């Protein structure tokens, strides 16, 4: 039992060592007037990607995506980094939870 | 208004369920309610502070400060819940026997209660700060719909508290024979779910690899946006699209705490004879 636990604890370390080395490509996303710009981002599938989100509004927004399994609060007039992927090809909608009526977007992995 | 109520409900629900479980689990521990209330108050103050410093926290560590902050808060909560559960499994029998006669001295009661304060404080802090930010955004915008949205916030808060209270009241109806086993299992799953969430934030920050993401996708059957999924997410850490790493964290926390509980609840006789020979 203890040995099994030990192996389970080591797994992340081994995986991390195998995972480093490829720097993710950066994509810019701007929140302005409670909308995402661009509202559609095409990224390569199977690769980790870095989203640099800049909130130009005065109020905070929460970037949320059930499909991407991501959620992050971005303060008013500030920037944040969100890592996504590697993704299978497909459409991954995201939205701003605090202004869901207007803040809608989609990541397309090809 | 409805949208606001749902968002606030989701945030309040998570903290309310944690408080509901802990309030029930510490039944019979002297002054536990007072410590829970103190934790709630500390958490509310803390969530205001966290909300005010969101920009500062967020910009730390190249824009992943928020994830690190959340992961640390969750990590501390997991450790505290683990400690609580292990403590309860060694005192549960005594508590069950004395449940009616509150005020009987239970050793280490104070340290257990200060742990309650920390757990509740952290739970409220994390969920509360997002609610504060959200409501601040509404209050700061001038679209003329503030009052109806703030009403939505109030409805969401009250509904969340109501569900937490229902869980608490329901747990108190569990017969004494199974009571501490039931709350022990709930706390165990709560802690494992938080460990998985901590992993989720570290993956989002790219500090941990996801290891197969998602491992499965049950969002079509049981989405987290629906009430059942929401409840399961808060209670047992359900995730409709979990990464492999989250499952590892979940299982490691589950097994480690379980072993701890079994270990302290084991028969004490051998230890007494050993300490006897040393003296």
Short mmCIF file of C-alpha atoms in Angstrom, two decimals:
data_model
loop_
_atom_site.label_atom_id
_atom_site.label_comp_id
_atom_site.label_asym_id
_atom_site.label_seq_id
_atom_site.Cartn_x
_atom_site.Cartn_y
_atom_site.Cartn_z
CA UNK A 1 0.00 0.00 0.00
CA UNK A 2 2.74 2.44 1.02
CA UNK A 3 4.75 1.63 -2.07
CA UNK A 4 1.71 2.23 -4.26
CA UNK A 5 1.20 5.62 -2.62
CA UNK A 6 4.84 6.47 -3.14
CA UNK A 7 4.63 5.65 -6.85
CA UNK A 8 1.46 7.71 -7.17
CA UNK A 9 3.25 10.65 -5.53
CA UNK A 10 6.19 10.34 -7.90
CA UNK A 11 4.03 10.21 -11.03
CA UNK A 12 3.50 13.98 -11.29
CA UNK A 13 7.24 14.61 -10.98
CA UNK A 14 8.06 12.18 -13.76
CA UNK A 15 5.31 13.56 -15.96
CA UNK A 16 6.48 17.11 -15.33
CA UNK A 17 10.02 16.24 -16.34
CA UNK A 18 8.71 14.72 -19.56
CA UNK A 19 6.43 17.66 -20.24
CA UNK A 20 8.79 20.65 -20.08
CA UNK A 21 10.78 21.88 -23.03
CA UNK A 22 8.14 23.14 -25.46
CA UNK A 23 7.21 26.76 -24.88
CA UNK A 24 3.51 27.46 -25.57
CA UNK A 25 2.58 29.98 -28.27
CA UNK A 26 0.91 33.14 -26.97
CA UNK A 27 -2.45 34.47 -28.17
CA UNK A 28 -3.87 37.85 -27.19
CA UNK A 29 -7.45 38.34 -26.07
CA UNK A 30 -8.92 41.72 -25.12
CA UNK A 31 -12.03 42.36 -23.04
CA UNK A 32 -13.60 45.69 -23.93
CA UNK A 33 -17.17 46.88 -23.43
CA UNK A 34 -17.96 43.44 -21.88
CA UNK A 35 -17.02 41.71 -25.16
CA UNK A 36 -14.11 39.53 -26.18
CA UNK A 37 -11.92 40.65 -29.06
CA UNK A 38 -11.34 38.62 -31.09
CA UNK A 39 -14.42 36.56 -30.31
CA UNK A 40 -12.95 33.66 -32.25
CA UNK A 41 -9.40 32.35 -31.87
CA UNK A 42 -8.03 29.54 -34.00
CA UNK A 43 -5.22 27.56 -32.42
CA UNK A 44 -3.35 24.40 -33.45
CA UNK A 45 -4.69 21.22 -31.87
CA UNK A 46 -2.48 19.02 -29.72
CA UNK A 47 -0.43 21.94 -28.45
CA UNK A 48 -0.41 23.88 -25.22
CA UNK A 49 -1.33 27.53 -25.76
CA UNK A 50 -0.93 30.64 -23.62
CA UNK A 51 -3.82 33.12 -23.60
CA UNK A 52 -2.80 36.64 -22.60
CA UNK A 53 -6.07 38.27 -21.57
CA UNK A 54 -6.26 42.03 -21.14
CA UNK A 55 -9.34 43.47 -19.46
CA UNK A 56 -9.71 47.09 -20.62
CA UNK A 57 -13.01 47.54 -18.79
CA UNK A 58 -13.11 49.19 -15.39
CA UNK A 59 -15.03 46.27 -13.89
CA UNK A 60 -13.71 42.76 -13.22
CA UNK A 61 -14.62 39.83 -15.46
CA UNK A 62 -14.40 36.09 -15.03
CA UNK A 63 -13.10 34.15 -18.00
CA UNK A 64 -14.95 30.87 -17.87
CA UNK A 65 -15.21 27.85 -20.12
CA UNK A 66 -16.83 24.56 -19.27
CA UNK A 67 -15.44 23.00 -22.45
CA UNK A 68 -11.90 24.07 -21.62
CA UNK A 69 -12.37 23.48 -17.88
CA UNK A 70 -11.00 26.92 -17.08
CA UNK A 71 -12.10 29.81 -14.88
CA UNK A 72 -10.25 32.89 -13.89
CA UNK A 73 -11.14 36.32 -12.54
CA UNK A 74 -9.47 39.22 -14.34
CA UNK A 75 -9.57 42.49 -12.45
CA UNK A 76 -10.71 45.75 -14.02
CA UNK A 77 -7.99 47.32 -16.23
CA UNK A 78 -5.56 44.47 -15.71
CA UNK A 79 -4.12 41.47 -17.49
CA UNK A 80 -3.90 37.78 -16.77
CA UNK A 81 -2.44 34.61 -18.23
CA UNK A 82 -4.41 31.44 -18.87
CA UNK A 83 -2.88 28.24 -20.18
CA UNK A 84 -5.07 25.92 -22.24
CA UNK A 85 -4.64 22.66 -24.09
CA UNK A 86 -3.32 20.51 -25.58
CA UNK A 87 -6.76 20.24 -27.23
CA UNK A 88 -8.35 17.81 -29.64
CA UNK A 89 -9.70 19.45 -32.83
CA UNK A 90 -13.05 21.07 -32.15
CA UNK A 91 -14.91 24.15 -30.90
CA UNK A 92 -14.47 25.27 -27.31
CA UNK A 93 -16.81 28.09 -26.30
CA UNK A 94 -15.87 30.46 -23.48
CA UNK A 95 -17.66 33.36 -21.84
CA UNK A 96 -17.34 36.14 -19.30
CA UNK A 97 -19.35 34.95 -16.36
CA UNK A 98 -19.96 38.44 -14.99
CA UNK A 99 -21.42 39.68 -18.29
CA UNK A 100 -22.61 36.52 -19.96
CA UNK A 101 -25.13 38.28 -22.22
CA UNK A 102 -22.43 39.99 -24.28
CA UNK A 103 -19.09 38.41 -23.38
CA UNK A 104 -19.01 35.29 -25.59
CA UNK A 105 -16.21 33.70 -27.55
CA UNK A 106 -14.90 30.47 -28.95
CA UNK A 107 -11.55 28.73 -29.32
CA UNK A 108 -11.25 26.63 -32.46
CA UNK A 109 -8.61 23.94 -32.35
CA UNK A 110 -7.54 22.64 -35.76
CA UNK B 1 -31.77 39.22 -12.06
CA UNK B 2 -32.06 35.48 -12.50
CA UNK B 3 -28.55 35.26 -13.94
CA UNK B 4 -27.16 37.16 -10.98
CA UNK B 5 -28.99 34.93 -8.53
CA UNK B 6 -27.50 31.82 -10.16
CA UNK B 7 -23.94 33.14 -10.09
CA UNK B 8 -24.12 34.22 -6.46
CA UNK B 9 -25.93 31.00 -5.52
CA UNK B 10 -23.12 28.91 -6.99
CA UNK B 11 -20.46 30.75 -4.98
CA UNK B 12 -22.43 30.81 -1.73
CA UNK B 13 -23.50 27.17 -2.10
CA UNK B 14 -19.97 25.82 -1.94
CA UNK B 15 -19.13 27.65 1.28
CA UNK B 16 -22.57 26.93 2.77
CA UNK B 17 -22.24 23.18 2.16
CA UNK B 18 -18.80 23.12 3.78
CA UNK B 19 -20.12 25.01 6.81
CA UNK B 20 -23.20 22.75 6.95
CA UNK B 21 -21.09 19.59 6.98
CA UNK B 22 -18.63 20.95 9.56
CA UNK B 23 -21.39 22.29 11.81
CA UNK B 24 -22.91 18.81 11.85
CA UNK B 25 -19.59 16.97 12.08
CA UNK B 26 -18.53 18.91 15.18
CA UNK B 27 -21.80 18.39 17.00
CA UNK B 28 -20.97 17.89 20.61
CA UNK B 29 -17.62 19.67 20.44
CA UNK B 30 -17.90 22.49 23.01
CA UNK B 31 -18.27 25.98 21.50
CA UNK B 32 -17.91 24.69 17.93
CA UNK B 33 -20.75 26.91 16.67
CA UNK B 34 -19.07 30.01 18.06
CA UNK B 35 -15.84 29.11 16.26
CA UNK B 36 -17.72 28.45 13.03
CA UNK B 37 -19.33 31.89 13.28
CA UNK B 38 -15.93 33.47 13.93
CA UNK B 39 -14.56 31.69 10.86
CA UNK B 40 -17.46 32.96 8.78
CA UNK B 41 -16.82 36.51 9.92
CA UNK B 42 -13.07 36.26 9.29
CA UNK B 43 -13.80 34.80 5.85
CA UNK B 44 -16.13 37.66 4.95
CA UNK B 45 -13.54 40.26 5.96
CA UNK B 46 -10.88 38.29 4.11
CA UNK B 47 -12.95 38.03 0.92
CA UNK B 48 -13.32 41.82 0.88
CA UNK B 49 -9.55 42.15 1.18
CA UNK B 50 -8.85 39.54 -1.52
CA UNK B 51 -11.34 41.23 -3.84
CA UNK B 52 -9.71 44.60 -3.26
CA UNK B 53 -6.27 43.17 -4.04
CA UNK B 54 -7.31 41.00 -7.00
CA UNK B 55 -5.16 42.98 -9.40
CA UNK B 56 -2.12 42.68 -7.16
CA UNK B 57 -2.59 38.93 -6.58
CA UNK B 58 -3.36 38.33 -10.25
CA UNK B 59 -0.29 40.09 -11.55
CA UNK B 60 2.09 38.15 -9.29
CA UNK B 61 4.22 35.41 -10.85
CA UNK B 62 3.70 36.48 -14.48
CA UNK B 63 -0.09 36.58 -14.32
CA UNK B 64 -0.67 33.26 -12.60
CA UNK B 65 -0.75 34.63 -9.05
CA UNK B 66 -4.46 33.94 -8.73
CA UNK B 67 -4.03 30.25 -9.50
CA UNK B 68 -1.15 29.93 -7.05
CA UNK B 69 -3.17 31.77 -4.40
CA UNK B 70 -6.19 29.52 -4.95
CA UNK B 71 -4.07 26.38 -4.92
CA UNK B 72 -2.40 27.42 -1.64
CA UNK B 73 -5.74 28.25 -0.01
CA UNK B 74 -7.17 24.92 -1.16
CA UNK B 75 -4.03 23.07 -0.07
CA UNK B 76 -4.26 24.51 3.44
CA UNK B 77 -7.97 23.65 3.56
CA UNK B 78 -7.22 20.05 2.54
CA UNK B 79 -4.60 19.72 5.30
CA UNK B 80 -6.98 21.22 7.86
CA UNK B 81 -9.87 18.96 6.80
CA UNK B 82 -7.51 15.99 6.97
CA UNK B 83 -6.45 16.98 10.48
CA UNK B 84 -10.07 17.53 11.48
CA UNK B 85 -11.18 14.16 10.17
CA UNK B 86 -8.30 12.31 11.77
CA UNK B 87 -8.98 14.09 15.06
CA UNK B 88 -12.68 13.25 14.85
CA UNK B 89 -12.00 9.59 14.16
CA UNK B 90 -10.12 9.35 17.45
CA UNK B 91 -12.69 11.36 19.43
CA UNK B 92 -15.87 10.47 17.53
CA UNK B 93 -16.82 7.64 19.87
CA UNK B 94 -16.49 9.84 22.93
CA UNK B 95 -18.46 12.60 21.22
CA UNK B 96 -21.21 10.21 20.21
CA UNK B 97 -21.51 9.06 23.82
CA UNK B 98 -21.59 12.61 25.17
CA UNK B 99 -23.51 14.28 22.37
CA UNK B 100 -26.38 15.18 24.67
CA UNK B 101 -24.29 16.54 27.52
CA UNK B 102 -22.46 19.45 25.95
CA UNK B 103 -19.85 21.00 28.17
CA UNK B 104 -18.03 17.80 29.05
CA UNK B 105 -14.36 18.48 28.66
CA UNK B 106 -12.86 16.92 25.60
CA UNK B 107 -9.10 17.08 25.37
CA UNK B 108 -7.68 19.17 22.52
CA UNK B 109 -11.11 20.70 21.91
CA UNK B 110 -9.63 24.17 21.49
CA UNK B 111 -7.10 23.27 18.84
CA UNK B 112 -9.81 21.40 16.93
CA UNK B 113 -12.01 24.50 17.10
CA UNK B 114 -9.31 26.83 15.82
CA UNK B 115 -8.96 24.48 12.85
CA UNK B 116 -12.69 24.89 12.23
CA UNK B 117 -12.19 28.62 12.14
CA UNK B 118 -9.45 28.31 9.53
CA UNK B 119 -11.38 25.90 7.28
CA UNK B 120 -14.57 27.97 7.30
CA UNK B 121 -12.60 31.19 6.94
CA UNK B 122 -10.76 29.88 3.87
CA UNK B 123 -13.92 28.49 2.26
CA UNK B 124 -15.75 31.78 2.67
CA UNK B 125 -12.70 33.75 1.58
CA UNK B 126 -12.35 31.91 -1.71
CA UNK B 127 -15.98 31.86 -2.74
CA UNK B 128 -16.79 35.21 -1.16
CA UNK B 129 -14.10 37.21 -2.94
CA UNK B 130 -15.53 36.24 -6.34
CA UNK B 131 -19.01 37.24 -5.23
CA UNK B 132 -17.73 40.57 -3.94
CA UNK B 133 -15.99 41.25 -7.29
CA UNK B 134 -19.07 40.30 -9.23
CA UNK B 135 -21.40 42.46 -7.15
CA UNK B 136 -18.89 45.30 -7.27
CA UNK B 137 -18.95 45.09 -11.06
CA UNK B 138 -22.73 45.42 -11.02
CA UNK B 139 -22.68 48.30 -8.57
CA UNK B 140 -20.00 50.11 -10.58
CA UNK B 141 -21.76 49.77 -13.92
CA UNK B 142 -24.41 52.34 -14.73
CA UNK B 143 -26.92 50.41 -16.70
CA UNK B 144 -29.80 51.25 -14.38
CA UNK B 145 -30.52 47.63 -13.51
CA UNK B 146 -28.49 47.54 -10.31
CA UNK B 147 -31.38 47.17 -7.89
CA UNK B 148 -32.87 44.16 -9.64
CA UNK B 149 -29.44 42.54 -9.94
CA UNK B 150 -28.57 43.20 -6.31
CA UNK B 151 -31.92 41.65 -5.43
CA UNK B 152 -30.82 38.65 -7.49
CA UNK B 153 -27.61 38.57 -5.45
CA UNK B 154 -29.63 38.54 -2.24
CA UNK B 155 -31.87 35.72 -3.53
CA UNK B 156 -28.78 33.74 -4.56
CA UNK B 157 -27.17 34.23 -1.15
CA UNK B 158 -30.27 33.20 0.76
CA UNK B 159 -30.88 30.13 -1.45
CA UNK B 160 -27.26 29.02 -1.00
CA UNK B 161 -27.52 29.38 2.78
CA UNK B 162 -30.84 27.50 2.72
CA UNK B 163 -29.29 24.49 0.95
CA UNK B 164 -26.38 24.47 3.40
CA UNK B 165 -28.83 24.56 6.30
CA UNK B 166 -30.90 21.74 4.77
CA UNK B 167 -27.79 19.57 4.58
CA UNK B 168 -26.98 20.39 8.22
CA UNK B 169 -30.54 19.65 9.39
CA UNK B 170 -30.62 16.46 7.33
CA UNK B 171 -27.34 15.24 8.77
CA UNK B 172 -28.55 15.80 12.34
CA UNK B 173 -31.35 13.32 11.62
CA UNK B 174 -28.86 10.56 10.89
CA UNK B 175 -28.94 8.08 13.80
CA UNK B 176 -26.03 8.44 16.26
CA UNK B 177 -24.73 4.98 15.38
CA UNK B 178 -23.83 6.07 11.85
CA UNK B 179 -23.56 9.79 12.41
CA UNK B 180 -19.79 10.24 12.74
CA UNK B 181 -19.14 7.68 10.01
CA UNK B 182 -21.43 9.66 7.69
CA UNK B 183 -19.88 13.05 8.45
CA UNK B 184 -16.41 11.50 8.31
CA UNK B 185 -17.05 10.23 4.77
CA UNK B 186 -18.48 13.61 3.73
CA UNK B 187 -15.44 15.49 5.05
CA UNK B 188 -13.11 12.96 3.43
CA UNK B 189 -14.74 13.46 0.00
CA UNK B 190 -14.81 17.23 0.53
CA UNK B 191 -11.06 17.24 1.14
CA UNK B 192 -10.36 15.01 -1.86
CA UNK B 193 -12.49 17.29 -4.06
CA UNK B 194 -10.51 20.30 -2.88
CA UNK B 195 -7.24 18.54 -3.64
CA UNK B 196 -8.51 17.94 -7.18
CA UNK B 197 -9.46 21.61 -7.49
CA UNK B 198 -6.00 22.65 -6.30
CA UNK B 199 -4.51 20.47 -9.05
CA UNK B 200 -6.90 22.10 -11.51
CA UNK B 201 -5.53 25.56 -10.68
CA UNK B 202 -1.93 24.39 -10.91
CA UNK B 203 -2.66 22.91 -14.36
CA UNK B 204 -4.31 26.17 -15.44
CA UNK B 205 -1.15 27.98 -14.32
CA UNK B 206 0.94 25.47 -16.30
CA UNK B 207 2.79 24.44 -13.13
CA UNK B 208 1.57 20.87 -13.45
CA UNK B 209 0.97 18.79 -16.58
CA UNK B 210 -2.66 17.80 -17.14
CA UNK B 211 -1.93 14.13 -17.96
CA UNK B 212 -4.78 13.39 -20.35
CA UNK B 213 -7.25 16.23 -20.45
CA UNK B 214 -10.01 15.53 -20.21
CA UNK B 215 -9.78 12.01 -18.83
CA UNK B 216 -13.51 11.69 -19.42
CA UNK B 217 -16.35 13.95 -20.51
CA UNK B 218 -19.68 13.56 -18.76
CA UNK B 219 -20.79 17.14 -19.42
CA UNK B 220 -23.62 15.94 -21.66
CA UNK B 221 -25.06 13.68 -18.93
CA UNK B 222 -24.29 15.64 -15.78
CA UNK B 223 -23.18 19.21 -16.53
CA UNK B 224 -21.68 21.28 -13.72
CA UNK B 225 -23.90 24.18 -14.69
CA UNK B 226 -26.98 22.24 -13.57
CA UNK B 227 -28.00 21.94 -9.93
CA UNK B 228 -27.14 18.22 -9.46
CA UNK B 229 -23.71 18.74 -11.02
CA UNK B 230 -23.20 21.90 -8.95
CA UNK B 231 -24.04 20.06 -5.72
CA UNK B 232 -21.84 17.10 -6.58
CA UNK B 233 -19.01 19.47 -7.49
CA UNK B 234 -19.19 21.15 -4.09
CA UNK B 235 -19.72 17.96 -2.10
CA UNK B 236 -17.46 15.34 -3.68
CA UNK B 237 -15.42 17.40 -6.15
CA UNK B 238 -17.28 16.20 -9.23
CA UNK B 239 -15.75 17.51 -12.46
CA UNK B 240 -17.40 16.73 -15.80
CA UNK B 241 -14.08 17.09 -17.67
CA UNK B 242 -11.29 16.29 -15.24
CA UNK B 243 -7.62 16.15 -16.11
CA UNK B 244 -5.74 12.98 -15.21
CA UNK B 245 -3.65 14.92 -12.71
CA UNK B 246 -6.79 15.97 -10.83
CA UNK B 247 -7.75 12.33 -10.38
CA UNK B 248 -4.28 11.54 -9.02
CA UNK B 249 -4.57 14.37 -6.48
CA UNK B 250 -8.08 13.24 -5.58
CA UNK B 251 -7.08 9.63 -4.98
CA UNK B 252 -3.86 10.46 -3.11
CA UNK B 253 -5.75 12.80 -0.73
CA UNK B 254 -8.53 10.25 -0.29
CA UNK B 255 -6.20 7.35 0.49
CA UNK B 256 -3.80 9.36 2.68
CA UNK B 257 -6.55 10.80 4.89
CA UNK B 258 -8.31 7.43 5.08
CA UNK B 259 -5.11 5.74 6.25
CA UNK B 260 -4.64 8.51 8.82
CA UNK B 261 -8.16 7.99 10.16
CA UNK B 262 -7.75 4.22 10.40
CA UNK B 263 -4.37 4.62 12.02
CA UNK B 264 -5.51 6.83 14.92
CA UNK B 265 -8.72 4.85 15.37
CA UNK B 266 -6.80 1.57 15.78
CA UNK B 267 -6.97 -0.20 19.18
CA UNK B 268 -4.70 1.62 21.63
CA UNK B 269 -3.65 -1.23 23.93
CA UNK B 270 -0.24 -2.03 22.40
CA UNK B 271 0.92 1.59 22.75
CA UNK B 272 -0.04 1.74 26.41
CA UNK B 273 2.04 -1.32 27.21
CA UNK B 274 5.02 0.13 25.33
CA UNK B 275 4.88 3.50 27.07
CA UNK B 276 4.49 1.59 30.32
CA UNK B 277 7.79 -0.18 29.85
CA UNK B 278 9.60 3.07 29.02
CA UNK B 279 8.43 4.69 32.23
#
